[in-house]
Coordinates of C-alpha atoms in Angstrom, one line a residue:
M7 CA -38.8 -98.5 -10.0
Q8 CA -39.4 -96.3 -13.1
I9 CA -38.0 -92.8 -13.2
Q10 CA -39.1 -90.3 -15.9
C11 CA -36.3 -88.1 -17.1
T12 CA -38.5 -84.9 -16.8
W13 CA -38.5 -83.1 -13.5
P14 CA -40.1 -79.9 -12.2
A15 CA -37.8 -76.9 -12.2
N16 CA -37.9 -76.5 -8.4
E17 CA -37.1 -80.1 -7.6
M18 CA -33.6 -80.8 -6.3
R19 CA -31.5 -83.8 -7.5
F20 CA -30.2 -84.3 -4.0
G21 CA -32.4 -84.8 -1.0
S22 CA -30.0 -83.6 1.6
S23 CA -30.4 -80.0 2.9
S24 CA -26.7 -80.1 3.6
L25 CA -25.9 -80.5 0.0
I26 CA -28.3 -77.6 -0.9
N27 CA -26.5 -75.4 1.6
L28 CA -23.2 -76.6 0.2
S29 CA -24.3 -75.6 -3.3
K30 CA -25.4 -72.2 -2.0
H31 CA -22.0 -71.7 -0.5
L32 CA -20.3 -72.6 -3.7
Y33 CA -22.7 -70.4 -5.8
A34 CA -21.8 -67.5 -3.5
D35 CA -18.1 -68.2 -4.0
F36 CA -18.6 -67.8 -7.7
I37 CA -20.8 -64.7 -7.6
F38 CA -19.1 -62.6 -4.9
V39 CA -15.7 -61.1 -4.5
K40 CA -14.2 -59.9 -1.3
T41 CA -13.5 -56.1 -0.9
K42 CA -12.6 -53.9 2.0
T43 CA -16.3 -53.2 2.6
G44 CA -17.3 -56.8 2.4
A45 CA -18.8 -59.0 -0.3
T46 CA -19.7 -57.2 -3.4
P47 CA -21.7 -58.7 -6.3
R48 CA -19.9 -59.0 -9.6
P49 CA -20.8 -60.4 -13.0
S50 CA -20.3 -64.1 -13.5
F51 CA -20.9 -67.0 -15.8
S52 CA -24.4 -67.1 -14.4
A53 CA -27.0 -64.8 -15.7
T54 CA -26.2 -62.2 -13.1
M55 CA -26.1 -58.8 -14.7
S56 CA -25.0 -55.4 -13.5
T57 CA -25.4 -51.8 -14.6
V58 CA -23.3 -50.7 -17.5
S59 CA -22.8 -47.5 -19.3
T60 CA -22.5 -47.4 -23.1
Q61 CA -22.0 -44.7 -25.7
N62 CA -25.1 -45.6 -27.6
D63 CA -26.3 -42.2 -28.8
V64 CA -23.8 -41.5 -31.5
V65 CA -26.0 -38.6 -32.9
S66 CA -26.1 -36.5 -29.7
G67 CA -22.9 -37.8 -28.2
Q68 CA -24.7 -38.3 -24.9
S69 CA -24.1 -41.4 -22.9
E70 CA -27.0 -43.3 -21.3
S71 CA -26.9 -45.8 -18.5
I72 CA -28.8 -48.9 -19.3
Q73 CA -30.1 -50.8 -16.3
K74 CA -29.9 -54.6 -17.0
T75 CA -31.9 -56.6 -14.5
Q76 CA -30.9 -59.9 -13.0
Q77 CA -32.1 -62.7 -15.1
P78 CA -33.0 -66.2 -14.0
L79 CA -30.7 -69.0 -14.9
Q80 CA -32.0 -70.9 -17.9
V81 CA -31.7 -74.5 -18.8
A82 CA -33.7 -76.9 -20.9
K83 CA -36.3 -78.9 -19.0
R84 CA -34.5 -82.2 -19.6
L85 CA -31.6 -80.9 -17.6
E86 CA -33.4 -79.0 -14.8
K87 CA -32.8 -81.7 -12.2
F88 CA -29.0 -81.8 -12.7
K89 CA -27.0 -79.3 -10.7
T90 CA -23.4 -78.4 -10.7
T91 CA -21.5 -81.8 -10.5
I92 CA -20.4 -83.0 -7.1
F93 CA -16.8 -83.2 -8.5
T94 CA -16.8 -79.6 -9.3
Q95 CA -18.2 -78.7 -5.9
M96 CA -15.8 -80.8 -3.9
S97 CA -12.7 -79.8 -5.9
S98 CA -13.6 -76.1 -5.4
L99 CA -13.9 -76.7 -1.7
A100 CA -10.6 -78.6 -1.6
I101 CA -8.9 -75.4 -3.1
K102 CA -10.7 -73.1 -0.7
Y103 CA -9.7 -75.0 2.4
G104 CA -6.4 -76.4 1.3
A105 CA -7.7 -80.0 1.6
I106 CA -6.0 -83.0 0.2
N107 CA -8.2 -84.1 -2.7
L108 CA -9.1 -87.8 -2.6
G109 CA -12.4 -87.0 -4.2
Q110 CA -12.2 -86.5 -7.9
G111 CA -10.6 -89.4 -9.8
F112 CA -7.7 -87.9 -11.6
P113 CA -4.0 -88.8 -10.8
N114 CA -1.7 -86.1 -9.3
F115 CA 1.1 -87.7 -11.2
D116 CA 1.9 -87.6 -14.9
G117 CA 1.6 -90.2 -17.6
P118 CA 4.5 -92.1 -19.1
E119 CA 7.3 -90.3 -20.9
F120 CA 7.1 -92.5 -24.0
V121 CA 3.5 -91.5 -24.6
K122 CA 4.1 -87.8 -24.1
E123 CA 7.1 -88.0 -26.4
A124 CA 4.9 -89.6 -29.0
A125 CA 2.5 -86.7 -28.8
I126 CA 5.3 -84.1 -29.1
Q127 CA 6.7 -85.9 -32.2
A128 CA 3.2 -85.9 -33.8
I129 CA 2.9 -82.2 -33.4
I130 CA 6.4 -81.7 -34.8
D131 CA 5.5 -83.9 -37.7
G132 CA 2.6 -81.7 -38.6
K133 CA -0.3 -84.0 -37.5
N134 CA -2.3 -81.0 -36.3
Q135 CA -5.3 -80.7 -38.6
Y136 CA -8.7 -82.4 -38.3
A137 CA -8.5 -86.1 -37.9
R138 CA -10.8 -88.5 -39.8
G139 CA -14.1 -88.4 -38.0
Y140 CA -14.0 -91.9 -36.6
G141 CA -10.4 -92.0 -35.8
V142 CA -6.8 -91.9 -37.0
P143 CA -6.3 -95.2 -38.8
D144 CA -3.3 -96.2 -36.7
L145 CA -5.2 -95.7 -33.5
N146 CA -8.2 -97.7 -34.7
S147 CA -5.9 -100.5 -35.7
A148 CA -4.1 -100.4 -32.2
I149 CA -7.5 -100.5 -30.4
A150 CA -8.5 -103.6 -32.6
E151 CA -5.2 -105.3 -31.7
R152 CA -5.6 -104.7 -28.0
F153 CA -9.2 -105.8 -28.0
K154 CA -8.3 -109.1 -29.7
K155 CA -5.6 -109.6 -27.2
D156 CA -7.9 -108.9 -24.2
T157 CA -11.1 -110.6 -25.4
G158 CA -10.2 -112.9 -28.3
L159 CA -12.6 -111.0 -30.5
V160 CA -11.5 -109.9 -34.0
V161 CA -13.1 -106.5 -35.0
D162 CA -12.8 -104.4 -38.1
P163 CA -10.9 -101.2 -37.2
E164 CA -12.6 -99.3 -40.1
K165 CA -16.2 -100.4 -39.6
E166 CA -16.5 -101.3 -35.9
I167 CA -14.3 -98.8 -33.9
T168 CA -15.2 -95.1 -33.4
V169 CA -12.7 -92.8 -31.6
T170 CA -14.3 -90.2 -29.4
S171 CA -13.4 -87.4 -27.1
G172 CA -13.1 -89.4 -24.0
C173 CA -15.4 -92.2 -22.8
T174 CA -17.9 -89.6 -21.7
E175 CA -18.5 -88.7 -25.4
A176 CA -18.5 -92.4 -26.4
I177 CA -21.4 -92.7 -23.8
A178 CA -23.2 -89.7 -25.2
A179 CA -22.8 -90.8 -28.8
T180 CA -23.9 -94.3 -28.0
V181 CA -27.1 -93.2 -26.1
L182 CA -28.0 -90.3 -28.4
G183 CA -27.3 -92.5 -31.5
L184 CA -29.2 -95.6 -30.4
I185 CA -31.9 -94.6 -27.9
N186 CA -35.1 -93.0 -28.9
P187 CA -37.3 -90.8 -26.7
G188 CA -39.5 -93.1 -24.5
D189 CA -37.1 -96.1 -24.8
E190 CA -36.6 -97.9 -21.5
V191 CA -32.9 -98.2 -20.3
I192 CA -31.9 -100.1 -17.2
L193 CA -29.2 -98.5 -15.1
F194 CA -27.5 -99.9 -12.0
A195 CA -27.1 -97.5 -9.0
P196 CA -24.8 -96.1 -7.9
F197 CA -23.7 -94.8 -11.2
Y198 CA -21.3 -92.3 -12.8
D199 CA -23.4 -89.1 -12.9
S200 CA -23.1 -88.5 -16.7
Y201 CA -25.1 -91.7 -17.4
E202 CA -28.4 -90.4 -16.1
A203 CA -27.9 -86.9 -17.6
T204 CA -27.1 -88.3 -21.0
L205 CA -30.2 -90.7 -20.9
S206 CA -32.3 -87.7 -19.9
M207 CA -31.0 -85.7 -23.0
A208 CA -32.0 -88.7 -25.1
G209 CA -35.5 -88.7 -23.6
A210 CA -35.1 -92.2 -22.2
K211 CA -37.2 -93.8 -19.4
V212 CA -34.7 -94.9 -16.8
R213 CA -35.4 -98.1 -14.9
G214 CA -33.2 -98.3 -11.8
I215 CA -31.8 -101.2 -10.1
T216 CA -29.8 -100.6 -6.8
L217 CA -26.6 -102.5 -5.9
R218 CA -26.2 -102.7 -2.2
P219 CA -23.3 -103.3 0.2
P220 CA -21.4 -105.2 1.3
D221 CA -20.7 -106.8 -2.1
F222 CA -22.9 -104.7 -4.3
S223 CA -24.0 -107.8 -6.1
V224 CA -26.6 -107.7 -8.9
P225 CA -30.1 -108.6 -7.6
I226 CA -30.9 -111.0 -10.3
D227 CA -34.5 -111.6 -9.4
E228 CA -35.1 -107.8 -9.5
L229 CA -33.4 -107.6 -12.8
K230 CA -35.6 -110.4 -14.2
S231 CA -38.7 -108.6 -13.1
T232 CA -37.5 -105.3 -14.5
I233 CA -36.3 -106.3 -18.0
S234 CA -39.0 -106.8 -20.6
K235 CA -39.8 -106.5 -24.2
N236 CA -40.0 -102.7 -23.6
T237 CA -36.4 -102.6 -22.5
R238 CA -34.2 -101.1 -25.2
A239 CA -30.8 -101.3 -23.4
I240 CA -28.8 -101.9 -20.2
L241 CA -26.0 -99.5 -19.3
L242 CA -23.4 -101.0 -17.0
N243 CA -19.9 -100.2 -15.8
T244 CA -17.3 -102.8 -14.9
P245 CA -15.1 -102.4 -13.0
H246 CA -17.6 -100.2 -11.3
N247 CA -17.4 -96.6 -10.3
P248 CA -17.9 -95.6 -7.5
T249 CA -17.9 -99.0 -5.6
G250 CA -14.9 -100.8 -7.1
K251 CA -17.1 -103.8 -7.7
M252 CA -16.4 -106.1 -10.7
F253 CA -19.3 -107.9 -12.3
T254 CA -18.7 -111.6 -11.9
R255 CA -18.9 -114.1 -14.8
E256 CA -22.1 -115.5 -13.2
E257 CA -23.7 -112.1 -13.1
L258 CA -22.6 -111.3 -16.6
N259 CA -24.0 -114.6 -17.9
E260 CA -27.3 -113.9 -16.3
I261 CA -27.4 -110.5 -17.9
A262 CA -26.4 -111.9 -21.3
S263 CA -29.1 -114.6 -21.1
L264 CA -31.8 -112.0 -20.3
C265 CA -30.6 -109.6 -23.1
I266 CA -30.7 -112.3 -25.7
E267 CA -34.1 -113.6 -24.5
N268 CA -35.6 -110.1 -24.6
D269 CA -33.6 -108.6 -27.6
V270 CA -31.9 -106.0 -25.4
L271 CA -28.8 -104.0 -26.2
V272 CA -26.0 -103.5 -23.7
F273 CA -23.7 -100.5 -23.4
T274 CA -20.6 -101.3 -21.3
D275 CA -18.3 -98.7 -19.8
E276 CA -14.9 -100.5 -19.2
V277 CA -12.5 -97.6 -18.6
Y278 CA -11.0 -99.3 -15.6
D279 CA -10.4 -102.7 -17.3
K280 CA -6.7 -102.6 -16.6
L281 CA -7.2 -101.8 -12.9
A282 CA -8.7 -105.2 -11.9
F283 CA -7.1 -106.4 -8.8
E284 CA -9.2 -109.3 -7.3
M285 CA -10.3 -111.0 -10.4
D286 CA -9.9 -110.9 -14.2
H287 CA -11.9 -108.4 -16.1
I288 CA -14.5 -109.8 -18.5
S289 CA -15.9 -107.8 -21.4
L290 CA -19.6 -108.6 -21.8
A291 CA -19.2 -108.5 -25.6
S292 CA -16.9 -111.6 -25.3
L293 CA -19.7 -113.8 -24.0
P294 CA -21.6 -116.0 -26.5
G295 CA -24.2 -114.2 -28.5
M296 CA -23.4 -110.8 -27.1
Y297 CA -21.1 -109.0 -29.5
E298 CA -23.9 -108.4 -31.9
R299 CA -25.8 -106.5 -29.2
T300 CA -23.0 -104.7 -27.3
V301 CA -21.3 -101.4 -27.5
T302 CA -18.0 -101.6 -25.5
M303 CA -16.7 -98.2 -24.5
N304 CA -13.2 -97.4 -23.1
S305 CA -10.6 -94.7 -22.9
L306 CA -6.9 -93.9 -22.6
G307 CA -7.1 -91.6 -19.6
K308 CA -7.4 -94.0 -16.6
T309 CA -4.8 -96.6 -17.9
F310 CA -2.1 -94.1 -18.8
S311 CA -2.8 -91.3 -16.3
L312 CA -3.7 -88.9 -19.1
T313 CA -7.2 -87.9 -18.2
G314 CA -6.8 -84.4 -19.8
W315 CA -6.2 -85.9 -23.3
K316 CA -9.8 -87.1 -23.5
I317 CA -9.2 -90.0 -26.0
G318 CA -12.0 -92.6 -25.9
W319 CA -13.6 -95.1 -28.2
A320 CA -16.6 -97.3 -28.8
I321 CA -16.4 -100.8 -30.3
A322 CA -19.6 -102.3 -31.8
P323 CA -20.8 -104.3 -34.8
P324 CA -21.5 -102.2 -37.9
H325 CA -25.2 -102.0 -37.4
L326 CA -24.8 -100.4 -34.0
T327 CA -21.6 -98.4 -35.0
W328 CA -23.8 -96.6 -37.6
G329 CA -25.8 -95.0 -34.9
V330 CA -22.9 -94.2 -32.7
R331 CA -21.1 -92.5 -35.6
Q332 CA -24.1 -90.5 -36.6
A333 CA -24.3 -89.0 -33.2
H334 CA -20.5 -88.5 -32.9
S335 CA -20.4 -86.6 -36.2
Y336 CA -22.6 -84.0 -34.7
L337 CA -21.2 -83.9 -31.2
T338 CA -17.5 -83.4 -31.8
F339 CA -16.9 -84.8 -35.3
A340 CA -13.3 -85.5 -34.6
T341 CA -10.9 -85.9 -31.7
S342 CA -7.4 -84.3 -31.2
T343 CA -5.1 -85.5 -34.0
P344 CA -1.7 -85.5 -32.3
M345 CA -3.1 -87.1 -29.2
Q346 CA -4.7 -90.0 -31.2
W347 CA -1.3 -90.7 -32.8
A348 CA 0.3 -90.9 -29.3
A349 CA -2.6 -93.0 -28.1
A350 CA -1.8 -95.6 -30.7
T351 CA 1.8 -95.7 -29.2
A352 CA 0.4 -96.1 -25.7
I353 CA -2.1 -98.9 -26.5
R354 CA 0.7 -100.9 -28.1
A355 CA 2.7 -100.8 -24.8
P356 CA 4.2 -104.1 -23.8
D357 CA 2.4 -106.2 -21.3
S358 CA 5.0 -105.3 -18.7
Y359 CA 3.5 -101.8 -18.6
Y360 CA 0.1 -103.1 -17.5
V361 CA 1.7 -105.4 -14.9
E362 CA 3.7 -102.6 -13.4
L363 CA 0.6 -100.3 -13.5
K364 CA -1.4 -102.8 -11.5
R365 CA 1.4 -103.4 -9.0
D366 CA 1.8 -99.6 -8.4
Y367 CA -1.9 -99.2 -7.9
Q368 CA -2.1 -102.2 -5.5
A369 CA 0.5 -100.5 -3.3
K370 CA -1.4 -97.2 -3.3
K371 CA -4.7 -99.1 -2.5
A372 CA -3.0 -100.9 0.4
I373 CA -1.9 -97.5 1.9
L374 CA -5.4 -96.0 1.7
V375 CA -7.4 -99.1 2.7
E376 CA -5.2 -100.0 5.7
G377 CA -5.2 -96.3 6.7
L378 CA -9.0 -95.9 6.5
K379 CA -9.4 -99.1 8.6
A380 CA -7.0 -97.7 11.2
V381 CA -8.9 -94.5 11.3
G382 CA -12.1 -96.4 12.1
F383 CA -14.1 -96.6 8.8
K384 CA -15.8 -99.7 7.7
V385 CA -14.2 -100.3 4.3
Y386 CA -16.0 -102.3 1.6
P387 CA -14.1 -104.6 -0.8
S388 CA -12.9 -102.9 -4.0
S389 CA -11.9 -105.4 -6.7
G390 CA -11.1 -102.9 -9.4
T391 CA -10.9 -99.1 -10.3
Y392 CA -9.0 -96.8 -8.2
F393 CA -11.9 -96.1 -5.8
V394 CA -12.8 -97.5 -2.4
V395 CA -16.2 -97.0 -0.6
V396 CA -16.5 -96.7 3.1
D397 CA -19.2 -96.4 5.8
H398 CA -18.8 -93.1 7.6
T399 CA -21.4 -93.6 10.3
P400 CA -19.0 -94.5 13.1
F401 CA -18.1 -90.8 13.2
G402 CA -21.7 -89.6 14.0
L403 CA -22.5 -87.3 11.2
E404 CA -26.1 -87.4 9.9
N405 CA -25.4 -88.3 6.3
D406 CA -22.7 -88.5 3.7
V407 CA -22.9 -84.8 2.6
A408 CA -22.6 -83.6 6.1
F409 CA -19.6 -85.9 6.7
C410 CA -17.8 -84.8 3.6
E411 CA -18.3 -81.2 4.3
Y412 CA -16.9 -81.8 7.9
L413 CA -14.1 -83.8 6.5
I414 CA -13.0 -80.9 4.2
K415 CA -13.3 -78.0 6.6
E416 CA -12.2 -79.6 9.9
V417 CA -9.8 -82.4 8.7
G418 CA -8.5 -81.2 5.5
V419 CA -9.3 -84.2 3.2
V420 CA -11.8 -84.5 0.4
A421 CA -14.1 -87.5 -0.2
I422 CA -17.1 -87.8 -2.5
P423 CA -20.7 -88.2 -0.9
T424 CA -22.1 -91.2 -2.8
S425 CA -25.8 -90.2 -2.4
V426 CA -25.5 -88.2 -5.6
F427 CA -24.9 -91.5 -7.5
Y428 CA -28.2 -93.0 -6.4
F429 CA -31.8 -92.6 -7.6
N430 CA -32.8 -92.3 -4.0
P431 CA -30.2 -90.4 -2.0
E432 CA -31.1 -92.2 1.1
D433 CA -29.5 -95.4 -0.3
G434 CA -26.1 -93.7 -0.3
K435 CA -26.3 -91.5 2.8
N436 CA -24.0 -93.8 4.8
L437 CA -21.3 -94.1 2.2
V438 CA -18.5 -92.0 1.0
R439 CA -15.9 -92.6 -1.8
F440 CA -12.2 -92.1 -1.7
T441 CA -9.7 -92.4 -4.6
F442 CA -6.2 -93.7 -4.4
C443 CA -5.0 -92.4 -7.8
K444 CA -2.5 -90.2 -5.9
D445 CA 1.2 -90.5 -5.1
E446 CA 2.0 -92.4 -2.0
G447 CA 3.1 -89.3 -0.1
T448 CA -0.3 -87.7 -0.7
L449 CA -2.1 -90.8 0.5
R450 CA -0.1 -91.1 3.6
A451 CA -0.5 -87.4 4.4
A452 CA -4.3 -87.7 4.0
V453 CA -4.4 -90.7 6.3
D454 CA -2.3 -88.9 8.9
R455 CA -4.7 -86.0 8.9
M456 CA -7.7 -88.3 9.4
K457 CA -5.8 -90.1 12.2
E458 CA -5.1 -86.9 13.9
K459 CA -8.4 -85.0 13.6
L460 CA -11.2 -87.5 13.0
R461 CA -12.9 -88.5 16.3
K462 CA -15.7 -91.0 16.9

């Protein structure tokens, strides 16, 4: 399946009418305010304009009322198909209906004290001006040390590591720095939504391959028939958001062999590498012959529950790092200086930190998974990340969007409809995603609400 990244202005990303209606409701929430006489339009961040009076005739001193007409929303053609992210929509509804948010993947608990104290100390010590573009030296060294410990690979912190503003920027810098308009890039669906948008901004031709339940395994024969001499890169995520799948060594070996045979690059998003429960995480760059063609991307936020700090990085050989850094220089140039110093402290945490992290998340996962099964969902295996995907069809709603809307309004719990992560929304219409990166009390409260109010 080949998907061009140029779409008509009137074409929706999502096939479901429910999601269209949901988007309209959210748009209305942003545009209207409640008054005694009902809903009254007000100016907003959209292009909605209202009548204003200005003193514009300074000679005569007369004021004139200038009527500004409502203008259509404007966006470049390469982004026309992408609407407000589903995470923004669902989090807004969670606030509106007082629902427990098991949708968006950010913890409701804070990161470790020793990391926060390091950030405070860096600020006090005056480390508050622009950092070096590709990273504070101490952080680059810490990343290199951790990468060697995890993969056995020795990298040059000065020439092969680029610090970015979160992994999302690492993805953008990698794609914009190494992909030319018209290049073919293979993307596995379901996928984190920024992947397709970033590839669209680069003018790439996306070739999609769908991972299907129950195990979301890679269809190797389909991959073999899709990859060719025209393929510039494969973008993959392991452990995988939204499914929790971890790419197996056998799958990664097959991918590596095909990439070497066809001279294809690989961009790997590994932000959940420390949240691997069922098997050991494998970095594709560590396989024979792959480091020279791989950009490995990661971040601080998921591992240390500091998602708002937006500290990420890209590791690649010098010939690929060049392109990443060229794009990074004109995207953000540099990342928060004191937070980089603190990140170096975090990454050098003892192994006991990572053991405890995994143990805590395994306990949270057990609460949610056992609860979802007790409620009546079909729960698919999650080997990594802090997400779990379930089949919602036992409850009789027509699709994932309708179910999530019902779950928020009638039950008071937020999940994410997975159809937004697929090229064809029909492929995800039976699935929704929950997150367990919440404290145990919140998880138990959400399960209790579903046990009480969800009916088959």
